[in-house]
Amino acid sequence: MNPDYKEIGKNIRLMRIRHGISQSELAQRLDVSQTHMSNLEHGRVSVSLRVLLRLAHFFKCSVDTLLGSVLQGHVVPEVNNDGYDIEDLALLLKVLKQKRVEVM
């Protein structure tokens, strides 16, 4: 099963609405086109790690919040345009969470 890009897009849209920002303004802040942002929110394209990290930073949330159920072990690794697969991303999140705990 592949990542549910529609679910990811829905999460991005919900976070955008919660923060009271327009789609075009968010696209501008992330340095992507408004068309690409629309495609992300509708699940028509996969989200790159770069954009995913920028979204998490902008919304002050975790990457797994944006991914939703994608990291629940229901996916077969799929490489995105950055060359990272979902397993790489899950490992990265695990390391980042451990570092955050060590700092506190």
Coordinates of N, CA, C and O in Angstrom, one line a residue:
M1 N 0.8 -1.2 0.0 CA 0.0 0.0 0.0 C 0.9 1.2 0.0 O 1.9 1.3 0.7
N2 N 0.6 2.2 -0.8 CA 1.3 3.5 -0.9 C 0.9 4.5 0.1 O -0.3 4.4 0.6
P3 N 1.7 5.5 0.4 CA 1.2 6.6 1.3 C 0.0 7.2 0.8 O -0.2 7.3 -0.4
D4 N -0.9 7.6 1.7 CA -2.2 8.2 1.3 C -1.9 9.7 1.2 O -2.1 10.5 2.2
Y5 N -1.6 10.1 0.0 CA -1.3 11.5 -0.3 C -2.5 12.4 -0.1 O -2.4 13.6 0.3
K6 N -3.7 11.9 -0.2 CA -4.9 12.7 0.0 C -5.1 12.9 1.5 O -5.5 14.0 1.9
E7 N -4.7 12.0 2.3 CA -4.7 12.2 3.8 C -3.7 13.2 4.2 O -4.0 14.1 5.0
I8 N -2.5 13.1 3.7 CA -1.5 14.1 4.0 C -1.9 15.5 3.5 O -1.8 16.4 4.3
G9 N -2.5 15.6 2.3 CA -3.0 16.9 1.8 C -4.1 17.4 2.7 O -4.1 18.6 3.0
K10 N -4.9 16.6 3.2 CA -6.0 17.0 4.1 C -5.4 17.6 5.4 O -5.9 18.6 5.9
N11 N -4.4 16.9 5.9 CA -3.7 17.4 7.1 C -3.1 18.7 6.9 O -3.1 19.6 7.8
I12 N -2.4 18.9 5.8 CA -1.8 20.2 5.4 C -2.8 21.3 5.4 O -2.7 22.4 5.9
R13 N -3.9 21.0 4.7 CA -5.0 22.0 4.6 C -5.6 22.4 5.9 O -5.8 23.5 6.2
L14 N -5.8 21.4 6.8 CA -6.4 21.6 8.1 C -5.5 22.5 8.9 O -5.9 23.5 9.6
M15 N -4.2 22.2 8.9 CA -3.2 23.0 9.6 C -3.2 24.5 9.0 O -3.1 25.4 9.8
R16 N -3.3 24.6 7.7 CA -3.3 25.9 7.1 C -4.5 26.7 7.6 O -4.4 27.9 7.9
I17 N -5.6 26.1 7.5 CA -6.9 26.8 8.0 C -6.8 27.1 9.4 O -7.2 28.2 9.8
R18 N -6.3 26.2 10.3 CA -6.1 26.5 11.7 C -5.3 27.7 12.0 O -5.5 28.5 12.9
H19 N -4.3 27.9 11.1 CA -3.4 29.1 11.2 C -3.9 30.3 10.5 O -3.2 31.3 10.5
G20 N -5.0 30.2 9.9 CA -5.6 31.4 9.2 C -4.8 31.9 8.1 O -4.8 33.2 8.0
I21 N -4.2 31.1 7.3 CA -3.4 31.5 6.2 C -3.9 31.0 4.9 O -4.5 29.9 4.8
S22 N -3.9 31.8 3.9 CA -4.4 31.4 2.6 C -3.4 30.4 1.9 O -2.2 30.4 2.3
Q23 N -3.9 29.7 1.0 CA -3.1 28.7 0.2 C -1.9 29.4 -0.5 O -0.8 29.0 -0.5
S24 N -2.2 30.6 -1.1 CA -1.2 31.3 -1.9 C -0.1 31.9 -0.9 O 1.1 31.9 -1.3
E25 N -0.6 32.4 0.2 CA 0.4 32.9 1.2 C 1.3 31.8 1.7 O 2.5 32.0 1.8
L26 N 0.8 30.6 2.0 CA 1.6 29.5 2.5 C 2.6 29.1 1.4 O 3.7 28.8 1.7
A27 N 2.1 29.0 0.2 CA 3.0 28.6 -0.9 C 4.1 29.6 -1.0 O 5.3 29.2 -1.2
Q28 N 3.8 30.9 -0.9 CA 4.9 31.9 -1.0 C 5.9 31.7 0.1 O 7.1 31.8 -0.1
R29 N 5.4 31.5 1.3 CA 6.3 31.3 2.5 C 7.2 30.1 2.4 O 8.3 30.0 2.9
L30 N 6.7 29.0 1.7 CA 7.4 27.8 1.5 C 8.3 27.8 0.2 O 9.0 26.8 0.0
D31 N 8.1 28.9 -0.5 CA 8.9 29.0 -1.8 C 8.5 27.9 -2.8 O 9.3 27.3 -3.4
V32 N 7.2 27.6 -2.9 CA 6.6 26.8 -3.9 C 5.5 27.5 -4.6 O 5.0 28.5 -4.1
S33 N 5.1 27.0 -5.8 CA 4.0 27.7 -6.5 C 2.7 27.4 -5.8 O 2.5 26.4 -5.1
Q34 N 1.7 28.3 -6.1 CA 0.4 28.1 -5.5 C -0.3 26.8 -6.1 O -1.0 26.1 -5.5
T35 N 0.0 26.6 -7.4 CA -0.5 25.4 -8.1 C 0.1 24.1 -7.4 O -0.7 23.2 -7.1
H36 N 1.3 24.1 -7.0 CA 1.9 23.0 -6.3 C 1.3 22.8 -5.0 O 1.0 21.7 -4.6
M37 N 1.0 23.9 -4.3 CA 0.4 23.8 -2.9 C -1.0 23.2 -3.1 O -1.4 22.4 -2.3
S38 N -1.7 23.7 -4.1 CA -3.1 23.1 -4.3 C -3.0 21.6 -4.6 O -3.8 20.8 -4.1
N39 N -2.0 21.2 -5.4 CA -1.8 19.8 -5.8 C -1.5 19.0 -4.5 O -2.0 17.9 -4.3
L40 N -0.7 19.6 -3.6 CA -0.4 18.9 -2.4 C -1.6 18.7 -1.5 O -1.9 17.6 -1.0
E41 N -2.4 19.7 -1.4 CA -3.6 19.7 -0.5 C -4.6 18.7 -1.1 O -5.4 18.2 -0.3
H42 N -4.6 18.5 -2.4 CA -5.6 17.6 -3.0 C -5.1 16.2 -3.2 O -5.7 15.3 -3.7
G43 N -3.8 16.0 -2.8 CA -3.2 14.7 -2.8 C -2.9 14.2 -4.2 O -2.8 13.0 -4.5
R44 N -2.7 15.2 -5.1 CA -2.4 14.8 -6.5 C -0.9 14.6 -6.8 O -0.5 14.0 -7.8
V45 N -0.1 15.0 -5.8 CA 1.4 14.9 -5.9 C 1.9 14.4 -4.6 O 1.3 14.7 -3.5
S46 N 3.1 13.8 -4.6 CA 3.7 13.5 -3.3 C 4.4 14.7 -2.7 O 4.8 15.6 -3.4
V47 N 4.6 14.7 -1.4 CA 5.2 15.8 -0.7 C 6.7 15.5 -0.5 O 7.0 14.4 -0.1
S48 N 7.6 16.4 -0.9 CA 9.0 16.2 -0.8 C 9.4 16.3 0.7 O 8.7 17.0 1.5
L49 N 10.5 15.8 1.1 CA 11.0 15.9 2.4 C 11.2 17.4 2.8 O 10.9 17.9 3.8
R50 N 11.8 18.1 1.8 CA 12.1 19.5 2.0 C 10.8 20.3 2.4 O 10.8 21.0 3.3
V51 N 9.8 20.1 1.6 CA 8.5 20.8 1.8 C 7.9 20.3 3.1 O 7.4 21.1 3.9
L52 N 7.9 19.0 3.4 CA 7.4 18.5 4.6 C 8.0 19.1 5.8 O 7.4 19.5 6.8
L53 N 9.3 19.2 5.8 CA 10.1 19.8 6.9 C 9.7 21.3 7.1 O 9.6 21.8 8.2
R54 N 9.6 22.0 6.0 CA 9.3 23.4 6.0 C 7.9 23.6 6.6 O 7.6 24.5 7.4
L55 N 6.9 22.7 6.2 CA 5.6 22.8 6.7 C 5.6 22.6 8.2 O 4.9 23.3 8.9
A56 N 6.3 21.6 8.7 CA 6.3 21.3 10.1 C 6.9 22.4 10.9 O 6.4 22.8 11.9
H57 N 8.0 23.0 10.3 CA 8.6 24.2 11.0 C 7.6 25.4 11.0 O 7.4 26.0 12.1
F58 N 7.0 25.6 9.9 CA 6.0 26.8 9.8 C 4.9 26.6 10.8 O 4.5 27.5 11.5
F59 N 4.3 25.4 10.8 CA 3.1 25.1 11.6 C 3.5 24.8 13.1 O 2.6 24.6 13.9
K60 N 4.8 24.7 13.4 CA 5.3 24.3 14.7 C 4.6 23.0 15.2 O 4.1 23.0 16.3
C61 N 4.7 22.0 14.3 CA 4.1 20.7 14.6 C 5.2 19.7 14.2 O 6.2 20.0 13.6
S62 N 4.9 18.4 14.5 CA 5.8 17.4 14.1 C 5.5 16.9 12.7 O 4.3 17.1 12.2
V63 N 6.4 16.3 12.1 CA 6.2 15.8 10.7 C 5.2 14.7 10.7 O 4.3 14.7 9.8
D64 N 5.2 13.9 11.8 CA 4.2 12.8 11.8 C 2.8 13.3 12.0 O 1.8 12.7 11.6
T65 N 2.6 14.5 12.5 CA 1.3 15.2 12.6 C 0.8 15.4 11.1 O -0.4 15.1 10.8
L66 N 1.6 15.9 10.3 CA 1.3 16.1 8.9 C 1.1 14.8 8.1 O 0.2 14.7 7.3
L67 N 1.9 13.8 8.4 CA 1.8 12.5 7.7 C 0.5 11.7 8.2 O 0.1 10.9 7.5
G68 N 0.1 12.0 9.4 CA -1.1 11.3 9.9 C -0.8 9.8 10.0 O 0.2 9.4 10.6
S69 N -1.6 9.0 9.4 CA -1.5 7.5 9.6 C -0.5 6.9 8.7 O -0.3 5.7 8.7
V70 N 0.3 7.7 7.9 CA 1.2 7.1 7.0 C 2.3 6.3 7.7 O 2.8 5.3 7.2
L71 N 2.7 6.7 8.9 CA 3.8 6.1 9.6 C 3.3 5.0 10.5 O 4.0 4.5 11.4
Q72 N 2.1 4.5 10.4 CA 1.5 3.5 11.2 C 1.9 2.1 10.8 O 1.3 1.1 11.2
G73 N 2.8 2.0 9.8 CA 3.3 0.6 9.4 C 2.4 0.0 8.3 O 2.5 -1.1 8.0
H74 N 1.6 0.8 7.7 CA 0.7 0.3 6.6 C 1.2 0.6 5.2 O 0.4 0.6 4.3
V75 N 2.5 0.9 5.1 CA 3.0 1.3 3.7 C 4.2 0.5 3.4 O 4.9 0.0 4.2
V76 N 4.3 0.3 2.1 CA 5.5 -0.3 1.5 C 6.5 0.9 1.2 O 6.0 1.9 0.7
P77 N 7.8 0.8 1.5 CA 8.6 1.9 1.2 C 8.5 2.3 -0.3 O 8.5 1.5 -1.2
E78 N 8.4 3.6 -0.4 CA 8.4 4.2 -1.7 C 9.3 5.4 -1.8 O 9.3 6.3 -0.9
V79 N 10.2 5.5 -2.7 CA 11.1 6.6 -2.8 C 10.5 7.8 -3.4 O 9.8 7.7 -4.5
N80 N 10.6 8.9 -2.8 CA 10.1 10.2 -3.4 C 11.2 10.9 -4.2 O 12.3 10.3 -4.4
N81 N 10.9 12.1 -4.6 CA 11.9 12.8 -5.5 C 13.2 13.1 -4.8 O 14.2 13.4 -5.4
D82 N 13.2 13.1 -3.5 CA 14.4 13.5 -2.7 C 15.3 12.2 -2.5 O 16.4 12.4 -2.0
G83 N 14.8 11.1 -2.9 CA 15.6 9.8 -2.7 C 15.4 9.2 -1.3 O 16.1 8.3 -0.9
Y84 N 14.5 9.8 -0.5 CA 14.2 9.2 0.8 C 12.9 8.4 0.8 O 12.0 8.8 0.1
D85 N 12.9 7.3 1.4 CA 11.7 6.5 1.5 C 11.0 6.7 2.9 O 11.6 7.3 3.7
I86 N 9.8 6.2 3.0 CA 9.1 6.4 4.3 C 9.8 5.8 5.4 O 9.8 6.3 6.5
E87 N 10.5 4.7 5.3 CA 11.3 4.1 6.4 C 12.4 5.0 6.8 O 12.7 5.2 8.0
D88 N 13.1 5.7 5.8 CA 14.1 6.7 6.2 C 13.5 7.8 7.0 O 14.1 8.3 8.0
L89 N 12.4 8.3 6.6 CA 11.7 9.3 7.3 C 11.3 8.9 8.7 O 11.5 9.7 9.6
A90 N 10.8 7.7 8.8 CA 10.4 7.2 10.2 C 11.7 7.1 11.1 O 11.6 7.5 12.2
L91 N 12.8 6.7 10.5 CA 14.0 6.6 11.3 C 14.5 8.0 11.7 O 14.9 8.3 12.8
L92 N 14.4 9.0 10.8 CA 14.8 10.4 11.0 C 13.9 10.9 12.2 O 14.4 11.6 13.1
L93 N 12.6 10.7 12.1 CA 11.7 11.1 13.2 C 12.1 10.5 14.5 O 12.1 11.2 15.6
K94 N 12.4 9.3 14.5 CA 12.8 8.6 15.8 C 14.1 9.2 16.4 O 14.1 9.5 17.6
V95 N 15.0 9.5 15.5 CA 16.3 10.1 16.0 C 16.0 11.5 16.5 O 16.5 11.9 17.6
L96 N 15.2 12.3 15.8 CA 14.9 13.6 16.2 C 14.2 13.7 17.5 O 14.4 14.5 18.4
K97 N 13.2 12.7 17.7 CA 12.5 12.6 19.0 C 13.5 12.3 20.2 O 13.4 12.8 21.3
Q98 N 14.4 11.4 19.9 CA 15.4 11.0 20.9 C 16.3 12.2 21.3 O 16.5 12.5 22.5
K99 N 16.7 13.0 20.3 CA 17.5 14.2 20.6 C 16.7 15.2 21.4 O 17.3 15.8 22.2
R100 N 15.5 15.4 21.1 CA 14.7 16.3 21.8 C 14.6 15.9 23.3 O 14.6 16.8 24.1
V101 N 14.4 14.6 23.5 CA 14.3 14.2 24.9 C 15.6 14.4 25.6 O 15.7 14.8 26.8
E102 N 16.8 14.1 24.9 CA 18.1 14.3 25.6 C 18.3 15.7 25.9 O 19.0 16.0 26.9
V103 N 17.9 16.7 25.1 CA 18.1 18.1 25.3 C 17.3 18.6 26.6 O 17.8 19.4 27.3
M104 N 16.1 18.0 26.7 CA 15.3 18.4 27.8 C 15.8 17.8 29.1 O 16.1 18.1 30.0

